CSV table of C-alpha atoms and ligand atoms in Angstrom, one decimal:
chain,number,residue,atom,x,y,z
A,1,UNK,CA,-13.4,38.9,-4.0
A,2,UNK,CA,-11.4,36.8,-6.7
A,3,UNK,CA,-12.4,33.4,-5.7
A,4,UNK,CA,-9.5,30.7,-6.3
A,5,UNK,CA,-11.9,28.1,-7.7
A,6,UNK,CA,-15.2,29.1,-10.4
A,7,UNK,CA,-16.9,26.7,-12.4
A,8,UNK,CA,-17.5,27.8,-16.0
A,9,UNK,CA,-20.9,27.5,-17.2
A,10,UNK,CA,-21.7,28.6,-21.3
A,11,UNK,CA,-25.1,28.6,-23.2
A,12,UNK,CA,-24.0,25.1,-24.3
A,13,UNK,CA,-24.0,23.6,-20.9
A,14,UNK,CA,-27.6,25.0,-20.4
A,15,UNK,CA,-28.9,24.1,-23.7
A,16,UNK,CA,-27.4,20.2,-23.3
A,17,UNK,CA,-29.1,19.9,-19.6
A,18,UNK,CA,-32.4,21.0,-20.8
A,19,UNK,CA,-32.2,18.5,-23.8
A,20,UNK,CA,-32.7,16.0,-20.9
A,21,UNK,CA,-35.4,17.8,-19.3
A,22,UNK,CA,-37.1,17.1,-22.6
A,23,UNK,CA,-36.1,13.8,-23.9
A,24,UNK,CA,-38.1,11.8,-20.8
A,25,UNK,CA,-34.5,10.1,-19.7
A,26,UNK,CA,-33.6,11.5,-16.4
A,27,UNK,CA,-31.2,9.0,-15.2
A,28,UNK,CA,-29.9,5.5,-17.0
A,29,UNK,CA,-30.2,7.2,-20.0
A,30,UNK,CA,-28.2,7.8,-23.5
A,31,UNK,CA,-26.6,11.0,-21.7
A,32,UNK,CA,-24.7,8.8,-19.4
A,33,UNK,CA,-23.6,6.5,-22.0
A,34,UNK,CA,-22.3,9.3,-24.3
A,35,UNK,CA,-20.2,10.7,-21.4
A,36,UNK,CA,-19.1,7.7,-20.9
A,37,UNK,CA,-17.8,7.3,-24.2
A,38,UNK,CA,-16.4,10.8,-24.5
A,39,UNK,CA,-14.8,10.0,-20.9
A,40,UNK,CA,-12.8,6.7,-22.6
A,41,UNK,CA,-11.5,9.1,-25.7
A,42,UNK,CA,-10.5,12.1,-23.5
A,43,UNK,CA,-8.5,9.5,-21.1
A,44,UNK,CA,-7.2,7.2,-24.2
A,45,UNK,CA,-9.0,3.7,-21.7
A,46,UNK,CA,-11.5,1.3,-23.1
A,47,UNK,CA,-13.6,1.0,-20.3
A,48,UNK,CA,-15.3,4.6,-18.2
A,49,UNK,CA,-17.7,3.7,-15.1
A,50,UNK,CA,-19.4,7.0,-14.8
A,51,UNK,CA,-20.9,7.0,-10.8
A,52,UNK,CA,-22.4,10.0,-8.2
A,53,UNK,CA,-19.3,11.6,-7.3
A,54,UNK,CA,-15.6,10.9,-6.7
A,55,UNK,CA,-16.0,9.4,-3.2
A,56,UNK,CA,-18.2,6.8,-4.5
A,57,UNK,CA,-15.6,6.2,-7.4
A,58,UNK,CA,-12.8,5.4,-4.7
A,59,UNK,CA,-15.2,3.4,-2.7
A,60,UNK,CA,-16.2,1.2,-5.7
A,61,UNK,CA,-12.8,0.7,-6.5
A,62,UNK,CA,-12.2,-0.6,-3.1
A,63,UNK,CA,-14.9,-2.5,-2.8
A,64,UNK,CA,-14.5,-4.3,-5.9
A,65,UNK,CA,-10.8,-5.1,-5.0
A,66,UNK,CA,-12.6,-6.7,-2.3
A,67,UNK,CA,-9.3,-7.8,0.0
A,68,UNK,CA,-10.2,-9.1,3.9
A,69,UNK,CA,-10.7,-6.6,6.5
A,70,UNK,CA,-7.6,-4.7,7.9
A,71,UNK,CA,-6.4,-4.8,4.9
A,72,UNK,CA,-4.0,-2.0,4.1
A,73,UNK,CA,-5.2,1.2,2.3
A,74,UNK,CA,-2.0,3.2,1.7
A,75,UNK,CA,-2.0,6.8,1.1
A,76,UNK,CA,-0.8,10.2,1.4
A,77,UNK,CA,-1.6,12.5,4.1
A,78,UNK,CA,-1.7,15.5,1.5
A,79,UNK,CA,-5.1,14.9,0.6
A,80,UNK,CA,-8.8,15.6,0.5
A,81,UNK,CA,-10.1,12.6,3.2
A,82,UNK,CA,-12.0,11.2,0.3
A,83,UNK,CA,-8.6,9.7,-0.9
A,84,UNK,CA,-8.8,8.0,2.6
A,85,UNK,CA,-12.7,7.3,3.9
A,86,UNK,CA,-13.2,5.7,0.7
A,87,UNK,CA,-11.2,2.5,2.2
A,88,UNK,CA,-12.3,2.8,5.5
A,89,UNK,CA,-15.8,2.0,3.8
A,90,UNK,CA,-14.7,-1.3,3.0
A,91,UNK,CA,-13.3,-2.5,6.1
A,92,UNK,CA,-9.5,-1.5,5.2
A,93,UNK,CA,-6.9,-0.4,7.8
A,94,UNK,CA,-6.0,3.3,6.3
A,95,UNK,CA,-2.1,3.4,6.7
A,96,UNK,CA,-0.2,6.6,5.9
A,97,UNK,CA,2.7,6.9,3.4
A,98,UNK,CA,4.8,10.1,3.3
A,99,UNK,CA,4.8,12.8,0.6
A,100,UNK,CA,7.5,14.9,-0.6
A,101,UNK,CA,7.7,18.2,0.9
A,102,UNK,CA,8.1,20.4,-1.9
A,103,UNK,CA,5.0,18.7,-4.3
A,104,UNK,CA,2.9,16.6,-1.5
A,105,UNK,CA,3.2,13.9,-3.8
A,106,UNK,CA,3.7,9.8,-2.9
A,107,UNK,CA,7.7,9.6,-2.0
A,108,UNK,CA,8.3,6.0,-3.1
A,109,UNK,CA,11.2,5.3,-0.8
A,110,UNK,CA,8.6,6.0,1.8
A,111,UNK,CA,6.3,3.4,0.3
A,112,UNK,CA,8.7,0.9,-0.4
A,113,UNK,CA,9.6,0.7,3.5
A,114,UNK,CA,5.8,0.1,4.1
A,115,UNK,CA,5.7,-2.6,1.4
A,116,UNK,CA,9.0,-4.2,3.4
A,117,UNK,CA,6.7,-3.7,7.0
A,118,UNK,CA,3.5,-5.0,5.4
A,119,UNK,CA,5.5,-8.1,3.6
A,120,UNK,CA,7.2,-8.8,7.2
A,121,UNK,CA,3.5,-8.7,9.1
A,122,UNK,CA,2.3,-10.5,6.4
A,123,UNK,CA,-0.3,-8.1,6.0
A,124,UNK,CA,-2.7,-7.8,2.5
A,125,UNK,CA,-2.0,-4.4,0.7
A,126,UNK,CA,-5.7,-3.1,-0.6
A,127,UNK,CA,-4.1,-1.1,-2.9
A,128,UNK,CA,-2.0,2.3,-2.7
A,129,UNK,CA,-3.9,5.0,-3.7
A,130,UNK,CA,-1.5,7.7,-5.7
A,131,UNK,CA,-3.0,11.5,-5.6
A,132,UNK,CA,-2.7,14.0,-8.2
A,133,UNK,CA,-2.1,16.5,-5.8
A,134,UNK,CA,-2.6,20.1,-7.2
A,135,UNK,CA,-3.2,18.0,-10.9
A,136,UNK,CA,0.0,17.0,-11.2
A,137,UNK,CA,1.1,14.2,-12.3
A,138,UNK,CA,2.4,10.9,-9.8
A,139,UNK,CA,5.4,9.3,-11.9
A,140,UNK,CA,3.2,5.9,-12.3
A,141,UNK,CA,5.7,3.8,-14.4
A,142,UNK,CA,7.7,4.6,-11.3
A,143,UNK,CA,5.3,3.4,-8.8
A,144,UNK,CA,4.3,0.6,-10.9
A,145,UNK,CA,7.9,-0.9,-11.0
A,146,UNK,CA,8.2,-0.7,-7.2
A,147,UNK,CA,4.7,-2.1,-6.5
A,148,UNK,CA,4.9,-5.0,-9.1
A,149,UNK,CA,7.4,-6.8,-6.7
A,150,UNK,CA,4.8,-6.6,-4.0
A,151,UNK,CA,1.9,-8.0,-6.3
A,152,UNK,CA,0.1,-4.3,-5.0
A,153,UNK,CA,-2.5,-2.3,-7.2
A,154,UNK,CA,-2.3,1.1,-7.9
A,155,UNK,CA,-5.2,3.3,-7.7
A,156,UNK,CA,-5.3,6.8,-9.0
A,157,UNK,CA,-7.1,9.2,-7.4
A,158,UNK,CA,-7.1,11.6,-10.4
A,159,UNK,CA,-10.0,14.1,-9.4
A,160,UNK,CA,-7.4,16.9,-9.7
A,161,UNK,CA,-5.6,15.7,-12.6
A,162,UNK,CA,-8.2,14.6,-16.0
A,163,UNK,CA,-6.3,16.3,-18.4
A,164,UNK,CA,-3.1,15.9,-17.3
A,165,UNK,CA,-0.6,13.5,-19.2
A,166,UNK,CA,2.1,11.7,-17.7
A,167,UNK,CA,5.8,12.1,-18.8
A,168,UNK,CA,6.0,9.0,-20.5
A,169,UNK,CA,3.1,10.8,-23.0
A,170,UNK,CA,0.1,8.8,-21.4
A,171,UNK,CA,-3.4,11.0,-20.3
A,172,UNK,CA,-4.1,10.4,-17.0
A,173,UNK,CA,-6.4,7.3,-17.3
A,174,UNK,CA,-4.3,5.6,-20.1
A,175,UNK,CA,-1.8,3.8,-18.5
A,176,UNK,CA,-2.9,0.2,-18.0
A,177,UNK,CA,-0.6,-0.2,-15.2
A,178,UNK,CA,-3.1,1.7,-12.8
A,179,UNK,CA,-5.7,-0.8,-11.6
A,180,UNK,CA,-8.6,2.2,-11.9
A,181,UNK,CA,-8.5,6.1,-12.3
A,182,UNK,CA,-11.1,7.5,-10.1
A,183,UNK,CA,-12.1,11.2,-11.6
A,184,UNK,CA,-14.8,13.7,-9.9
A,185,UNK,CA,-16.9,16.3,-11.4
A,186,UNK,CA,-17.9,18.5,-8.6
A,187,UNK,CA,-17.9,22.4,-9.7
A,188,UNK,CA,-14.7,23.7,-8.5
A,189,UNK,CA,-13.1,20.7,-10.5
A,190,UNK,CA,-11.8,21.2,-13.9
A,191,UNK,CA,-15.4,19.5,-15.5
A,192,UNK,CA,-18.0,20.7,-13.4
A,193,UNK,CA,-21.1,18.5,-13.3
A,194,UNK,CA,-22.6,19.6,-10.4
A,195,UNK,CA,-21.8,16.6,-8.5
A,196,UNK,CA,-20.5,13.5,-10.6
A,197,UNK,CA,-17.5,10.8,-11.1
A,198,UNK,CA,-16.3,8.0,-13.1
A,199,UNK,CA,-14.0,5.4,-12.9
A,200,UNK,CA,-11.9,4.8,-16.1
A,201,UNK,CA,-9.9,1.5,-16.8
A,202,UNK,CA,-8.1,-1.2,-18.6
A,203,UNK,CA,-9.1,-4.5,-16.8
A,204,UNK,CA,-12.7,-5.5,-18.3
A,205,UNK,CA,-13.5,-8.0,-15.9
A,206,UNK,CA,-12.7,-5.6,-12.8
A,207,UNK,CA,-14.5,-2.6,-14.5
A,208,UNK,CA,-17.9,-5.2,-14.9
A,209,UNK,CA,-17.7,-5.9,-11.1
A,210,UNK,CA,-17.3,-1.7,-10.7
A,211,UNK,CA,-20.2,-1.4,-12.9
A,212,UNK,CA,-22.4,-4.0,-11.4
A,213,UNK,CA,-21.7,-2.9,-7.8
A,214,UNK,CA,-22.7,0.8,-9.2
A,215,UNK,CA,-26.6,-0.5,-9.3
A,216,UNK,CA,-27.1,-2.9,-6.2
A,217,UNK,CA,-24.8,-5.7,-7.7
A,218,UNK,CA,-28.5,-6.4,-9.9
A,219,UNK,CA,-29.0,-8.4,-12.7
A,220,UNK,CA,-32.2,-8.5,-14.4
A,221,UNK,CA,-33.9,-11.7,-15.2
A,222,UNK,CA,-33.8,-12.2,-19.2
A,223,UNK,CA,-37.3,-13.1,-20.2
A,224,UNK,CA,-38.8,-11.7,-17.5
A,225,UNK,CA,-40.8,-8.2,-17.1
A,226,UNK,CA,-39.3,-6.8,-14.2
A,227,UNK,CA,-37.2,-10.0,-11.9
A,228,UNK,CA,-33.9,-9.9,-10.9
A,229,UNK,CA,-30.7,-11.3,-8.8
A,230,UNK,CA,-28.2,-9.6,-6.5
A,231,UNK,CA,-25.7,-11.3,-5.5
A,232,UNK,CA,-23.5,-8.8,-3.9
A,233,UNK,CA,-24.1,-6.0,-1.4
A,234,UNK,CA,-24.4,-2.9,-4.2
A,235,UNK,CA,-24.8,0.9,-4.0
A,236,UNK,CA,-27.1,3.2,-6.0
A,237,UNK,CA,-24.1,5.3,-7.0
A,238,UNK,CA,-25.6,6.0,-10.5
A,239,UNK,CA,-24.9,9.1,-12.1
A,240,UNK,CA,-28.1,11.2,-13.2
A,241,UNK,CA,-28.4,12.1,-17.1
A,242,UNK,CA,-28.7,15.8,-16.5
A,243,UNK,CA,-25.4,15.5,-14.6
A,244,UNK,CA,-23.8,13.4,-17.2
A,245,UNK,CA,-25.1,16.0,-20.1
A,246,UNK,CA,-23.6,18.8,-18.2
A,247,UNK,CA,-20.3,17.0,-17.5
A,248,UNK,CA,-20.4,16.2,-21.7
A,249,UNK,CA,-21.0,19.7,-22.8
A,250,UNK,CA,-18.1,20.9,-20.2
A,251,UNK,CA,-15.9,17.9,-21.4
A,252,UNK,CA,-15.8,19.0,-25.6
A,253,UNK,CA,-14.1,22.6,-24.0
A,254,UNK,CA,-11.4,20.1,-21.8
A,255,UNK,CA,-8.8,21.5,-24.4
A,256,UNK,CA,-9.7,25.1,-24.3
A,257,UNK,CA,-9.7,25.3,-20.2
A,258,UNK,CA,-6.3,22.9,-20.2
A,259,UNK,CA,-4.9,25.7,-22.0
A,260,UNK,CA,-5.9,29.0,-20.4
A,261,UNK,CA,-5.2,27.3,-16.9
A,262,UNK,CA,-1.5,25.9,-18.3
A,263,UNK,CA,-1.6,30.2,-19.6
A,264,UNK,CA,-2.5,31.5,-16.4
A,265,UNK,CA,0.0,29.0,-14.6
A,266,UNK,CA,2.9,30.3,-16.5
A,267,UNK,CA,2.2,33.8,-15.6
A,268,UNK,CA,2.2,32.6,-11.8
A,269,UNK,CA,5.7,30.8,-12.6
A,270,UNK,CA,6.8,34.5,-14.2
A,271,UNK,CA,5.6,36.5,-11.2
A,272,UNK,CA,7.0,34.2,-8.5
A,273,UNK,CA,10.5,33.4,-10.2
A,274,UNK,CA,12.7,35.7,-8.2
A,275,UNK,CA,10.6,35.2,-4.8
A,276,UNK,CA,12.8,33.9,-2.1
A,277,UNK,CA,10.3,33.6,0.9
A,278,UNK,CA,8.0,31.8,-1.3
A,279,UNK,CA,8.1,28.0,-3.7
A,280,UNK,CA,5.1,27.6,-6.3
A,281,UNK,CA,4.5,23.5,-6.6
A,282,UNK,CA,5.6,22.7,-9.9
A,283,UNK,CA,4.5,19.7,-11.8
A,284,UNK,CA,7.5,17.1,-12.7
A,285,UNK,CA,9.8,17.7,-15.9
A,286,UNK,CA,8.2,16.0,-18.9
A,287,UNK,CA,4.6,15.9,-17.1
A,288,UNK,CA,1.5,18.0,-18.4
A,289,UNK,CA,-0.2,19.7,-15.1
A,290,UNK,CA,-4.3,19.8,-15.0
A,291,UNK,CA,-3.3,22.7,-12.8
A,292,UNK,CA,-6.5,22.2,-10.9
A,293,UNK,CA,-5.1,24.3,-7.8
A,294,UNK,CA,-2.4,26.8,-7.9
A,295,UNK,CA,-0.1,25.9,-4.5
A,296,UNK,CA,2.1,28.2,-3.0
A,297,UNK,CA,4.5,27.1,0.2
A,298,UNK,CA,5.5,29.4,2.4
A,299,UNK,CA,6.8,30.2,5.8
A,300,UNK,CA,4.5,27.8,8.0
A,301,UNK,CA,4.7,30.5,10.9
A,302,UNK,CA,3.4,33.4,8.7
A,303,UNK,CA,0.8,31.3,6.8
A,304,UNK,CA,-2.6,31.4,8.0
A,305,UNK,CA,-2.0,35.4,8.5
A,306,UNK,CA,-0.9,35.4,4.7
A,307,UNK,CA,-3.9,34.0,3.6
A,308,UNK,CA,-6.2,36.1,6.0
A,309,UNK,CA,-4.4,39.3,4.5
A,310,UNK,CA,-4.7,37.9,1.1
A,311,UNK,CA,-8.2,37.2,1.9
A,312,UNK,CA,-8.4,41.2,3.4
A,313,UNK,CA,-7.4,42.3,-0.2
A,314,UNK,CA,-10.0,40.7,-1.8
A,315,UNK,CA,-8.1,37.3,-3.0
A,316,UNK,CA,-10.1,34.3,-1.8
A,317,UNK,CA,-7.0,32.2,-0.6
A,318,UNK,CA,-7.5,29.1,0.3
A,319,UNK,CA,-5.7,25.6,1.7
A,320,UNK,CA,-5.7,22.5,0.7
A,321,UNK,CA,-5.4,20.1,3.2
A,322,UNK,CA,-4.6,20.1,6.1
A,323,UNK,CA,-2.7,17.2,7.2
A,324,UNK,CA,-5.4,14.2,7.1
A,325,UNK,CA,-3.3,11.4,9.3
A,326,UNK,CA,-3.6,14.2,11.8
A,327,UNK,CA,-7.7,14.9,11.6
A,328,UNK,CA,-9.1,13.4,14.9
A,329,UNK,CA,-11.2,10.6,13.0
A,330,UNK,CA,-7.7,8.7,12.2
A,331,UNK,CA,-5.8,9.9,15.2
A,332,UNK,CA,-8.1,8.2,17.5
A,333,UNK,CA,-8.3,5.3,15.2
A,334,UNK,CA,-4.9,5.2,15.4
A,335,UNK,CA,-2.9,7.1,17.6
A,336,UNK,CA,0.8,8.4,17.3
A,337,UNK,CA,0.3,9.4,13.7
A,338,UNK,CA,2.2,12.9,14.2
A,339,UNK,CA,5.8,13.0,12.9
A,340,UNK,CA,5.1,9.6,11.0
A,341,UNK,CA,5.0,11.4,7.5
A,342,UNK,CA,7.5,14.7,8.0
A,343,UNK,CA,7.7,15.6,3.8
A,344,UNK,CA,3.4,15.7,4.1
A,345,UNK,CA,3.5,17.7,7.6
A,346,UNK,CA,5.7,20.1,6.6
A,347,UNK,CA,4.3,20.1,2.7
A,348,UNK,CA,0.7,20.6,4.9
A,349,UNK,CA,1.9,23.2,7.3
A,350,UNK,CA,3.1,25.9,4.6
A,351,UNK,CA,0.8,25.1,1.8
A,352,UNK,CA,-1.7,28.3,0.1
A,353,UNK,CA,-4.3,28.0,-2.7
A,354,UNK,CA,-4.2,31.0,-5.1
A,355,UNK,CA,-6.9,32.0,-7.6
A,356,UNK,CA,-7.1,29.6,-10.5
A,357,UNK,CA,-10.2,28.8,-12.9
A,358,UNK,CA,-10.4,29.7,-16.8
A,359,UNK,CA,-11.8,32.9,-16.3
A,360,UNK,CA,-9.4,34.6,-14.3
A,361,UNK,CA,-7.3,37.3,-16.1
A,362,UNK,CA,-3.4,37.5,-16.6
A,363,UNK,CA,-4.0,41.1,-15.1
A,364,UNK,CA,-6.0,39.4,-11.9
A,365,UNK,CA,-3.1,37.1,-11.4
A,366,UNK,CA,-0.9,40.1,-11.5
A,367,UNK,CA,-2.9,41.6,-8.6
A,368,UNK,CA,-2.9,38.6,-6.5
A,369,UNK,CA,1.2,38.0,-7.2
A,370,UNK,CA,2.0,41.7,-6.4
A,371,UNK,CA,-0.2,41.7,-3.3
A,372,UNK,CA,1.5,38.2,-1.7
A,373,UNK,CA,4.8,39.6,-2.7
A,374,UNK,CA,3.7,43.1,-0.9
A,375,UNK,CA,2.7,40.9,2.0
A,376,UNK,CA,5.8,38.6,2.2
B,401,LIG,C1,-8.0,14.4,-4.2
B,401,LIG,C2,-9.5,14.2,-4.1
B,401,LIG,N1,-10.0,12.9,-4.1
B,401,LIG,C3,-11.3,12.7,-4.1
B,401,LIG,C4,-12.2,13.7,-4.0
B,401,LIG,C5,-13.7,13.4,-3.9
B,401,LIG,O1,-14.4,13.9,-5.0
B,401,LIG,P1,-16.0,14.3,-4.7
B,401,LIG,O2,-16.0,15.6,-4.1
B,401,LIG,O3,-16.5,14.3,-6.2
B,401,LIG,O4,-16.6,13.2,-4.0
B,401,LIG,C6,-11.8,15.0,-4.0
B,401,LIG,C7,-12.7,16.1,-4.0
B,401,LIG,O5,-12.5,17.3,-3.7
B,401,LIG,C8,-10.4,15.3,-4.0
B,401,LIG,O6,-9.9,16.5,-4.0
């Protein structure tokens, strides 16, 4: 079976984690600090919060936003749940904005409605939480202009897109205009750590509160041997060295996988351009894809038997997501979400994952785009 998703592990990777096993730093260590560091280069942003895994980057982000209860958390429905729970943590009101059909991406006319509603109910907006569905990129100069006028921060959920630059020539991480770039190392991700994440930013004083709400809000006691304060309720959402050394040695290839993914995407666009019954996701003109997932739409009727058949012929098809407004946990939370967001339904309903990871072959791509044509 070709899967769609492999992490890539080399001699490297192996030699770097048992350099930890040896150095008597398991966690809090000079590993962490140097991914850290690496992180900040890679994402052109002076400040990188490395933490356990993406969820806990979103959920530090909200939390150190730290708006009243019900306030709003808005974002897509084309999205892991991650995107969503993470504000639900902190006592937020998740409320869905619609996507565009064709990418699953925010549609800002969408948003800027919600804005008008939430400025009429004088309700607080969290934050809007922009995806990079797929790893491509959200137009955030865009989104930036629209949510200035609402005093609203953007956060970027980016665990699809490290890598990726924006068309205005900015890696994902270095535009200043996004409150915090959350980024997660979990193997089928483009840097696979095993589990891992990191939050990378601009604003010092908001990255501190990250960082200090990372280890129990805690502040040791100068002076002393071993006393301390907290004067917040904190998490132990550290990251471990031997994650952090893994996630290193993976992060000094970024280039090298950036480019046989972009390679292998290109063949994709080759095979699929005279298609009719089928639409590959593209990234936006001027934008640099991650190309974490390769997304096909197709006929919603005909697409769960696609990707059984694909699966039949030895292609491990996938989907990603199904619709999340419409998952039970939010329905019954709040009911009448169906038909709210049409562009992420129907972006949803017709969506496939292909194979795509650095080791996959142009001839293996070929297979899997003459068997979906065979099937369509
Ligand atoms: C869009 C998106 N956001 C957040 C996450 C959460 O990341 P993690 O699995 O590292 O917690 C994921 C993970 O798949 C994701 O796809």
């Amino acid at each position: 079976m070709i899967p769609y998703g492999r992490h890539d592990l080399r001699p490297a990777d192996h030699q770097a984690v048992l350099e930890v096993l040896e150095s008597g730093w398991l966690t809090g260590g000079p590993a962490v600090q140097a991914f850290e560091q690496d992180l900040a280069s890679v994402c052109a942003a002076p400040r990188v919060v490395t933490c356990s895994n993406g969820t806990t980057a979103l959920h530090l982000v909200a939390e150190a936003i730290d708006a009243p209860p019900g306030a709003w958390w808005i974002c897509t429905p084309s999205t892991f749940v991650a995107s969503i729970q993470a504000g639900i943590y902190s006592g937020y009101r998740p409320v869905f904005v619609d996507a565009d059909p064709e990418t699953g991406l925010i549609c800002l006319e969408s948003l800027a409605g919600l804005l008008e509603a939430a400025r009429d109910h004088e309700a607080v907006v969290a934050a809007v939480v922009a995806v990079d569905l797929n790893g491509h990129c959200v137009s955030i100069n865009d989104l930036a202009d629209l949510l200035d006028l609402y005093a609203v921060p953007i956060v970027r959920d980016a665990a699809h897109s490290l890598g990726a630059v924006d068309a205005d020539g900015l890696a994902v991480g270095g535009n200043d205009r996004v409150l915090a770039t959350a980024l997660s190392f979990h193997p089928v991700k483009l840097i696979a750590a095993g589990e891992g994440g990191a939050l990378v930013g601009h604003d010092d004083e908001f990255m501190d509160r990250v960082k200090h709400l990372r280890s129990h809000a805690m502040t040791r006691q100068p002076g002393t041997p071993s006393d301390y304060r907290v004067d917040a309720v904190g998490f132990n959402y550290r990251l471990s060295d031997l994650h952090a050394a893994l996630g290193r040695s993976q992060l000094a290839r970024i280039e090298d996988k950036l480019e046989k993914r972009r390679a292998l995407a290109a063949v994709y666009q080759e095979e699929f351009s005279a298609v009719a019954d089928l639409r590959m996701v593209l990234p936006s003109e001027g934008t640099l894809s991650a190309w974490h997932l390769m997304s096909v739409l197709v006929d919603p009727e005909r697409r769960w038997d696609l990707i059984a058949a694909l699966r039949d012929a030895g292609i491990g098809a996938a989907h990603h997501y199904p619709a999340a407004h419409l998952q039970p946990v939010y329905s019954e939370l709040l009911p009448g979400l169906e038909g709210t967001c049409p562009g992420a339904e129907a972006y949803c309903a017709s969506q496939i994952t292909l194979p795509l990871f650095e080791q996959l072959t142009p001839q293996e791509v070929k297979r899997v785009t003459q068997t979906l044509k065979n099937l369509l």
